[in-house]
Amino acid sequence: DALNRIAAEEARLDGRQVLVTEMEHHADLLPWRHRSGHVMVGLSDEGHIDLDAIEHELKAADGKISLVAVCGASNVTGFVSPIHEVAELAHRYGARISVDAAQLAPHHRIDVRPADDPGHLDFVSLSGHKMYAPYGAGVLVAPRDFFAGAPEVMGGGAISIVTWDDTVWADLPDREEAGSPNVIGAVALGVAIETLLELGFDEMLAHEVKLGRRLVEGLSEISGVTVLGGVEPGKSGTRLALASFVVEGLHHGLVAAALSHEWGIAVRHGCFCANPYVFHLLHMSKADVATVEGEVTAGRRKALPGAVRASLAPYNTEAETDRFLEAVRQVARGRIKATYVQAADGTYAPSGGWPRIPTALHAVVKH
Ligand SMILES: Cc1ncc(COP(=O)(O)O)c(C=O)c1O
């Protein structure tokens, strides 16, 4: 919602565009592509933000780029973006910056900096469910004057008074809260943020950096496993404790199913809502992607390539990370005990179907 809100404001059809990177989650790509128009800038081979390429595009656009939209951290590789350096570039060339901080905010303290600082952040958005809160609530930080006009979404609660032919909008924040608000979501998100602050971002980050290094290095040592984005160990603040990887000769869906069914380990697999980035990281050519697009459009989703992603959080331990690595090692060696069937959408399930309730939970439910 937050990014769509900004995109709606940017869609002035005045010929100015939004610069996005190839790294973006679809949430930070589609609103620009379909509402305001975008220029997509490439990345380094390993999938890092390329500041020179961003500057080149901004210079070439000659004032026609109004906004630079970049993620604070990638949900595919965990790479943390140099957001303040990107902000400086954007401001130097007359644009503003929007940071999709969905992936960054749970792990790093974010400093939006004062408006007169060249590296300040104009817009920051984040999602509650990434902050260990429930789905459905999020945050948009924006300059106060951004909200000065009529709200984009209109409805009850957003007004001060409505007469037969006049509307007086409420002050902030009510003016942006049309309809019955998601009270539980907002309160839970507030509590989640307070809890993270109490736990301490520095302590959590130190722990996560250690775990992340163990994860990436451990995966890279397993024969047949390739970590997307390379294995450069994360220095403090440059890579989140997550890794996406492919296992030679095994479909990503099969690896995920085996990890879940045989090891009780939950991972995500596929393209992680970041198709262009995953295609880049898998070194696919435009022709390869066009072939896949044709297959998927014809309903053959099995053709969609992808990877497996493991994400660690502050509550994870070194022992859990090691157990995960052992599980991947066994799966990569082909030591998969159950048999699995692939569905039309490309996902795999045990041939007898997924157990409905895990045994441990069953016991809890019964007593
Ligand atoms: C980097 C990034 N941006 C945006 C989103 C989308 O957030 P939401 O699910 O709240 O739309 C996600 C994850 O879901 C994400 O990882």
Short mmCIF file of C-alpha atoms and ligand atoms in Angstrom, two decimals:
data_model
loop_
_atom_site.label_atom_id
_atom_site.label_comp_id
_atom_site.label_asym_id
_atom_site.label_seq_id
_atom_site.Cartn_x
_atom_site.Cartn_y
_atom_site.Cartn_z
CA ASP A 1 0.00 0.00 0.00
CA ALA A 2 2.78 2.42 0.96
CA LEU A 3 4.61 2.08 -2.36
CA ASN A 4 1.36 2.28 -4.31
CA ARG A 5 0.53 5.42 -2.34
CA ILE A 6 3.78 7.05 -3.43
CA ALA A 7 3.37 5.79 -6.99
CA ALA A 8 -0.11 7.30 -7.20
CA GLU A 9 1.39 10.68 -6.34
CA GLU A 10 4.23 10.20 -8.81
CA ALA A 11 1.84 9.30 -11.64
CA ARG A 12 1.48 12.87 -12.80
CA LEU A 13 2.04 11.97 -16.43
CA ASP A 14 4.46 14.88 -16.67
CA GLY A 15 7.04 12.74 -18.46
CA ARG A 16 9.13 12.18 -15.34
CA GLN A 17 9.96 8.63 -14.38
CA VAL A 18 11.04 6.47 -11.46
CA LEU A 19 14.43 4.79 -11.46
CA VAL A 20 14.35 1.27 -10.03
CA THR A 21 17.06 -1.35 -9.72
CA GLU A 22 16.90 -4.89 -11.06
CA MET A 23 17.07 -6.04 -7.44
CA GLU A 24 13.59 -4.96 -6.46
CA HIS A 25 10.81 -7.10 -5.05
CA HIS A 26 7.74 -6.84 -7.32
CA ALA A 27 6.16 -4.67 -4.62
CA ASP A 28 8.81 -2.06 -5.43
CA LEU A 29 8.63 -2.50 -9.18
CA LEU A 30 5.06 -2.97 -10.37
CA PRO A 31 3.57 0.23 -8.84
CA TRP A 32 6.19 2.26 -10.71
CA ARG A 33 5.96 0.29 -13.93
CA HIS A 34 2.18 0.47 -14.13
CA ARG A 35 1.39 3.79 -12.51
CA SER A 36 4.25 6.17 -13.20
CA GLY A 37 6.68 4.57 -15.65
CA HIS A 38 10.15 3.43 -14.78
CA VAL A 39 13.74 3.10 -15.90
CA MET A 40 15.39 -0.09 -14.65
CA VAL A 41 19.06 0.06 -13.87
CA GLY A 42 21.30 -3.03 -13.93
CA LEU A 43 23.46 -4.50 -11.17
CA SER A 44 26.93 -5.95 -10.85
CA ASP A 45 27.31 -9.57 -12.02
CA GLU A 46 26.99 -10.82 -8.46
CA GLY A 47 23.83 -8.78 -7.98
CA HIS A 48 25.04 -5.76 -6.02
CA ILE A 49 23.75 -2.20 -6.44
CA ASP A 50 25.88 -0.40 -9.01
CA LEU A 51 26.22 3.23 -7.92
CA ASP A 52 27.97 4.20 -11.18
CA ALA A 53 25.10 2.79 -13.22
CA ILE A 54 22.59 4.73 -11.10
CA GLU A 55 24.53 7.94 -11.55
CA HIS A 56 24.85 7.31 -15.29
CA GLU A 57 21.06 6.93 -15.64
CA LEU A 58 20.34 9.98 -13.52
CA LYS A 59 22.75 12.08 -15.57
CA ALA A 60 21.41 10.79 -18.89
CA ALA A 61 17.81 11.46 -17.82
CA ASP A 62 18.66 15.14 -17.43
CA GLY A 63 16.11 15.89 -14.69
CA LYS A 64 13.45 13.49 -16.04
CA ILE A 65 13.78 11.11 -13.08
CA SER A 66 11.72 12.29 -10.14
CA LEU A 67 12.28 9.37 -7.78
CA VAL A 68 14.81 6.63 -7.17
CA ALA A 69 13.20 3.51 -5.68
CA VAL A 70 15.54 1.05 -4.03
CA CYS A 71 15.26 -1.70 -1.46
CA GLY A 72 17.03 -1.29 1.85
CA ALA A 73 18.06 -4.93 1.67
CA SER A 74 17.31 -7.69 -0.80
CA ASN A 75 14.92 -10.47 0.16
CA VAL A 76 16.81 -12.78 -2.23
CA THR A 77 20.50 -12.34 -1.40
CA GLY A 78 20.27 -10.35 1.82
CA PHE A 79 22.57 -7.69 0.34
CA VAL A 80 22.16 -4.41 2.22
CA SER A 81 21.93 -1.42 -0.13
CA PRO A 82 24.05 1.72 0.33
CA ILE A 83 20.85 3.74 0.78
CA HIS A 84 22.46 7.00 1.91
CA GLU A 85 24.85 6.98 -1.04
CA VAL A 86 21.96 6.34 -3.41
CA ALA A 87 20.07 9.17 -1.68
CA GLU A 88 22.98 11.56 -2.24
CA LEU A 89 23.02 10.69 -5.93
CA ALA A 90 19.25 11.06 -6.25
CA HIS A 91 19.27 14.47 -4.57
CA ARG A 92 22.27 15.65 -6.61
CA TYR A 93 20.25 15.06 -9.80
CA GLY A 94 16.99 16.58 -8.54
CA ALA A 95 15.20 13.35 -7.60
CA ARG A 96 13.90 12.00 -4.31
CA ILE A 97 14.48 8.55 -2.87
CA SER A 98 12.05 5.88 -1.71
CA VAL A 99 13.48 3.03 0.34
CA ASP A 100 11.56 -0.24 0.46
CA ALA A 101 12.74 -1.20 3.94
CA ALA A 102 10.53 -4.29 4.32
CA GLN A 103 13.57 -6.52 4.57
CA LEU A 104 15.95 -4.09 6.26
CA ALA A 105 13.82 -2.70 9.08
CA PRO A 106 13.64 -5.86 11.24
CA HIS A 107 17.43 -6.09 11.31
CA HIS A 108 18.89 -2.58 11.13
CA ARG A 109 18.14 0.71 12.77
CA ILE A 110 17.24 3.14 9.96
CA ASP A 111 18.25 6.79 10.18
CA VAL A 112 16.14 8.92 7.82
CA ARG A 113 18.45 11.91 8.59
CA PRO A 114 17.36 15.58 8.55
CA ALA A 115 15.98 17.01 5.30
CA ASP A 116 19.05 19.23 4.78
CA ASP A 117 21.41 16.23 4.84
CA PRO A 118 22.17 15.20 1.22
CA GLY A 119 21.90 11.53 2.24
CA HIS A 120 18.46 11.87 3.85
CA LEU A 121 15.68 9.45 2.98
CA ASP A 122 12.48 11.02 1.60
CA PHE A 123 10.27 7.94 1.81
CA VAL A 124 10.69 4.77 3.86
CA SER A 125 8.16 1.97 3.88
CA LEU A 126 8.03 -1.27 5.80
CA SER A 127 5.74 -4.24 6.40
CA GLY A 128 4.47 -5.41 9.78
CA HIS A 129 4.74 -9.08 9.00
CA LYS A 130 8.47 -8.76 8.35
CA MET A 131 8.85 -7.22 11.81
CA TYR A 132 7.39 -10.35 13.48
CA ALA A 133 3.92 -8.67 13.70
CA PRO A 134 0.80 -10.03 11.95
CA TYR A 135 0.01 -9.42 8.28
CA GLY A 136 -1.87 -6.37 7.17
CA ALA A 137 -0.28 -3.32 8.80
CA GLY A 138 2.73 -1.37 7.64
CA VAL A 139 4.45 1.99 7.82
CA LEU A 140 5.04 4.79 5.33
CA VAL A 141 7.39 7.56 6.43
CA ALA A 142 7.13 10.58 4.12
CA PRO A 143 7.53 14.35 4.26
CA ARG A 144 4.47 15.88 5.92
CA ASP A 145 3.62 17.95 2.82
CA PHE A 146 3.33 14.74 0.79
CA PHE A 147 0.01 14.18 2.56
CA ALA A 148 -1.23 17.76 2.14
CA GLY A 149 -3.72 17.09 -0.66
CA ALA A 150 -6.71 14.76 -0.80
CA PRO A 151 -5.89 11.20 0.24
CA GLU A 152 -5.52 8.53 -2.42
CA VAL A 153 -7.91 6.12 -0.69
CA MET A 154 -11.11 7.85 0.41
CA GLY A 155 -13.72 6.69 2.86
CA GLY A 156 -15.19 6.94 6.31
CA GLY A 157 -12.95 8.22 9.08
CA ALA A 158 -10.72 10.22 6.73
CA ILE A 159 -12.81 13.37 6.99
CA SER A 160 -13.48 16.19 9.36
CA ILE A 161 -16.89 17.03 7.90
CA VAL A 162 -18.82 16.16 4.76
CA THR A 163 -21.68 18.36 3.60
CA TRP A 164 -24.03 17.90 0.61
CA ASP A 165 -21.36 19.20 -1.73
CA ASP A 166 -18.19 19.76 0.29
CA THR A 167 -15.52 17.59 1.98
CA VAL A 168 -13.08 18.74 4.64
CA TRP A 169 -10.36 16.15 5.13
CA ALA A 170 -9.25 15.22 8.65
CA ASP A 171 -5.77 16.02 9.91
CA LEU A 172 -3.05 13.37 9.78
CA PRO A 173 -2.99 10.51 10.45
CA ASP A 174 -6.79 10.05 10.13
CA ARG A 175 -6.89 11.51 6.62
CA GLU A 176 -4.82 8.54 5.39
CA GLU A 177 -6.85 5.96 7.34
CA ALA A 178 -10.01 5.56 5.27
CA GLY A 179 -12.33 2.81 6.38
CA SER A 180 -12.31 0.83 9.59
CA PRO A 181 -8.69 0.69 10.64
CA ASN A 182 -6.68 -2.46 11.26
CA VAL A 183 -6.41 -1.72 14.98
CA ILE A 184 -5.02 -5.10 15.99
CA GLY A 185 -2.41 -4.94 13.23
CA ALA A 186 -1.31 -1.43 14.16
CA VAL A 187 -1.07 -2.19 17.90
CA ALA A 188 0.78 -5.44 17.26
CA LEU A 189 3.22 -3.69 14.94
CA GLY A 190 3.87 -1.03 17.59
CA VAL A 191 4.56 -3.72 20.18
CA ALA A 192 6.83 -5.61 17.76
CA ILE A 193 8.89 -2.48 17.09
CA GLU A 194 9.14 -1.69 20.80
CA THR A 195 10.23 -5.27 21.48
CA LEU A 196 12.95 -5.09 18.82
CA LEU A 197 14.17 -1.82 20.32
CA GLU A 198 14.25 -3.39 23.79
CA LEU A 199 16.19 -6.40 22.51
CA GLY A 200 18.66 -3.98 20.93
CA PHE A 201 19.43 -3.75 17.22
CA ASP A 202 23.20 -3.80 17.78
CA GLU A 203 23.12 -7.03 19.78
CA MET A 204 20.73 -8.69 17.33
CA LEU A 205 22.80 -7.62 14.35
CA ALA A 206 26.04 -8.94 15.86
CA HIS A 207 24.36 -12.32 16.41
CA GLU A 208 22.76 -12.34 12.95
CA VAL A 209 26.02 -11.43 11.18
CA LYS A 210 27.72 -14.40 12.86
CA LEU A 211 24.87 -16.76 11.93
CA GLY A 212 24.68 -15.38 8.38
CA ARG A 213 28.37 -15.97 7.81
CA ARG A 214 28.07 -19.53 9.10
CA LEU A 215 25.08 -20.07 6.81
CA VAL A 216 26.66 -18.70 3.62
CA GLU A 217 30.07 -20.25 4.19
CA GLY A 218 28.52 -23.57 5.21
CA LEU A 219 26.30 -23.70 2.12
CA SER A 220 29.17 -22.79 -0.18
CA GLU A 221 31.18 -25.78 1.11
CA ILE A 222 28.48 -28.28 0.15
CA SER A 223 29.20 -30.01 -3.12
CA GLY A 224 26.57 -29.20 -5.77
CA VAL A 225 25.24 -26.12 -3.93
CA THR A 226 25.57 -22.62 -5.39
CA VAL A 227 24.71 -19.57 -3.32
CA LEU A 228 23.08 -16.80 -5.36
CA GLY A 229 25.09 -13.59 -5.26
CA GLY A 230 28.31 -15.34 -4.32
CA VAL A 231 29.74 -16.21 -0.96
CA GLU A 232 31.57 -13.05 0.03
CA PRO A 233 31.22 -13.17 3.82
CA GLY A 234 28.93 -10.48 5.20
CA LYS A 235 30.77 -7.81 7.10
CA SER A 236 28.71 -6.11 9.74
CA GLY A 237 25.81 -4.44 8.01
CA THR A 238 26.41 -5.57 4.43
CA ARG A 239 24.47 -8.82 4.23
CA LEU A 240 21.50 -10.09 6.19
CA ALA A 241 21.44 -13.59 7.65
CA LEU A 242 19.72 -15.16 4.69
CA ALA A 243 20.82 -17.06 1.63
CA SER A 244 19.21 -18.30 -1.55
CA PHE A 245 20.79 -21.27 -3.23
CA VAL A 246 20.34 -23.89 -5.91
CA VAL A 247 21.20 -27.57 -5.68
CA GLU A 248 22.61 -29.08 -8.84
CA GLY A 249 20.22 -31.53 -10.46
CA LEU A 250 17.38 -30.97 -7.98
CA HIS A 251 14.31 -28.79 -8.52
CA HIS A 252 14.06 -26.03 -5.90
CA GLY A 253 10.56 -27.23 -5.00
CA LEU A 254 11.81 -30.75 -4.31
CA VAL A 255 14.61 -29.47 -2.05
CA ALA A 256 12.11 -27.34 -0.12
CA ALA A 257 9.63 -30.23 0.23
CA ALA A 258 12.31 -32.62 1.50
CA LEU A 259 13.64 -30.07 4.01
CA SER A 260 10.14 -29.51 5.29
CA HIS A 261 8.85 -33.08 5.32
CA GLU A 262 11.96 -34.93 6.42
CA TRP A 263 13.74 -32.34 8.56
CA GLY A 264 10.97 -30.03 9.79
CA ILE A 265 12.77 -27.03 8.30
CA ALA A 266 10.72 -24.29 6.64
CA VAL A 267 12.31 -22.56 3.68
CA ARG A 268 10.87 -20.59 0.81
CA HIS A 269 11.46 -21.58 -2.80
CA GLY A 270 10.78 -20.07 -6.20
CA CYS A 271 11.59 -16.55 -7.33
CA PHE A 272 10.67 -14.77 -4.07
CA CYS A 273 8.52 -12.13 -5.85
CA ALA A 274 11.67 -10.77 -7.46
CA ASN A 275 11.68 -12.39 -10.91
CA PRO A 276 14.13 -10.05 -12.69
CA TYR A 277 16.66 -10.31 -9.86
CA VAL A 278 16.49 -14.11 -9.71
CA PHE A 279 16.82 -14.31 -13.52
CA HIS A 280 19.90 -12.07 -13.22
CA LEU A 281 21.40 -14.17 -10.42
CA LEU A 282 20.78 -17.38 -12.37
CA HIS A 283 22.61 -15.76 -15.33
CA MET A 284 19.65 -16.23 -17.65
CA SER A 285 19.75 -14.49 -21.00
CA LYS A 286 16.83 -12.45 -22.37
CA ALA A 287 16.14 -15.36 -24.73
CA ASP A 288 16.04 -17.85 -21.82
CA VAL A 289 13.60 -15.60 -19.98
CA ALA A 290 11.42 -15.17 -23.08
CA THR A 291 11.18 -18.97 -23.40
CA VAL A 292 10.18 -19.30 -19.75
CA GLU A 293 7.67 -16.46 -20.15
CA GLY A 294 6.09 -18.31 -23.07
CA GLU A 295 5.81 -21.52 -21.05
CA VAL A 296 4.36 -19.82 -17.97
CA THR A 297 1.91 -17.78 -20.03
CA ALA A 298 0.73 -21.03 -21.60
CA GLY A 299 0.00 -22.33 -18.09
CA ARG A 300 3.12 -24.48 -17.69
CA ARG A 301 4.38 -23.00 -14.42
CA LYS A 302 6.77 -25.90 -13.87
CA ALA A 303 9.07 -24.11 -16.30
CA LEU A 304 9.67 -21.28 -13.84
CA PRO A 305 13.21 -21.52 -12.48
CA GLY A 306 14.01 -20.61 -8.92
CA ALA A 307 16.04 -21.19 -5.81
CA VAL A 308 15.63 -22.14 -2.17
CA ARG A 309 15.91 -19.49 0.54
CA ALA A 310 16.78 -19.87 4.20
CA SER A 311 16.26 -16.81 6.41
CA LEU A 312 17.54 -16.60 9.95
CA ALA A 313 16.24 -14.40 12.73
CA PRO A 314 17.61 -13.28 16.10
CA TYR A 315 16.01 -16.26 17.82
CA ASN A 316 17.90 -18.79 15.67
CA THR A 317 20.98 -20.50 17.05
CA GLU A 318 24.30 -21.82 15.72
CA ALA A 319 23.09 -25.37 16.41
CA GLU A 320 19.99 -24.81 14.29
CA THR A 321 22.10 -23.35 11.49
CA ASP A 322 24.38 -26.39 11.60
CA ARG A 323 21.41 -28.75 11.53
CA PHE A 324 20.07 -26.91 8.50
CA LEU A 325 23.45 -27.24 6.76
CA GLU A 326 23.49 -30.95 7.54
CA ALA A 327 20.00 -31.29 6.07
CA VAL A 328 21.05 -29.53 2.84
CA ARG A 329 24.19 -31.69 2.68
CA GLN A 330 22.10 -34.87 2.85
CA VAL A 331 19.53 -33.64 0.34
CA ALA A 332 22.27 -32.49 -2.07
CA ARG A 333 23.78 -36.00 -1.87
CA GLY A 334 20.44 -37.36 -3.00
CA ARG A 335 19.59 -38.77 0.42
CA ILE A 336 15.90 -38.08 0.14
CA LYS A 337 13.87 -40.74 1.92
CA ALA A 338 10.28 -40.09 0.87
CA THR A 339 8.87 -39.94 -2.64
CA TYR A 340 7.39 -36.71 -3.90
CA VAL A 341 5.05 -35.71 -6.70
CA GLN A 342 5.19 -32.44 -8.57
CA ALA A 343 1.98 -30.44 -9.01
CA ALA A 344 1.17 -28.41 -12.13
CA ASP A 345 2.36 -25.23 -10.41
CA GLY A 346 5.81 -26.75 -9.95
CA THR A 347 5.59 -27.37 -6.21
CA TYR A 348 6.26 -30.80 -4.70
CA ALA A 349 4.38 -32.73 -2.01
CA PRO A 350 4.99 -36.14 -0.43
CA SER A 351 3.26 -38.75 -2.57
CA GLY A 352 0.84 -39.58 0.24
CA GLY A 353 0.09 -35.86 0.72
CA TRP A 354 1.23 -33.54 3.49
CA PRO A 355 0.42 -34.70 7.01
CA ARG A 356 -2.47 -32.54 8.17
CA ILE A 357 -1.25 -31.88 11.71
CA PRO A 358 2.31 -32.64 12.81
CA THR A 359 2.34 -35.30 15.53
CA ALA A 360 3.74 -32.98 18.18
CA LEU A 361 0.97 -30.47 17.58
CA HIS A 362 -1.60 -33.25 17.58
CA ALA A 363 -0.63 -34.10 21.14
CA VAL A 364 -1.01 -30.46 22.16
CA VAL A 365 -4.40 -30.19 20.47
CA LYS A 366 -5.66 -33.38 22.14
CA HIS A 367 -4.69 -32.45 25.68
C1 LIG B 1 12.08 -6.45 -0.01
C2 LIG B 1 10.58 -6.60 0.10
N1 LIG B 1 9.80 -5.60 -0.32
C3 LIG B 1 8.46 -5.68 -0.25
C4 LIG B 1 7.84 -6.80 0.25
C5 LIG B 1 6.34 -6.87 0.22
O1 LIG B 1 5.76 -6.55 1.39
P1 LIG B 1 4.18 -6.84 1.57
O2 LIG B 1 4.07 -8.32 1.69
O3 LIG B 1 3.85 -6.11 2.82
O4 LIG B 1 3.51 -6.30 0.36
C6 LIG B 1 8.62 -7.87 0.71
C7 LIG B 1 8.06 -9.12 1.24
O5 LIG B 1 7.03 -9.57 1.28
C8 LIG B 1 10.03 -7.76 0.63
O6 LIG B 1 10.82 -8.76 1.05
#
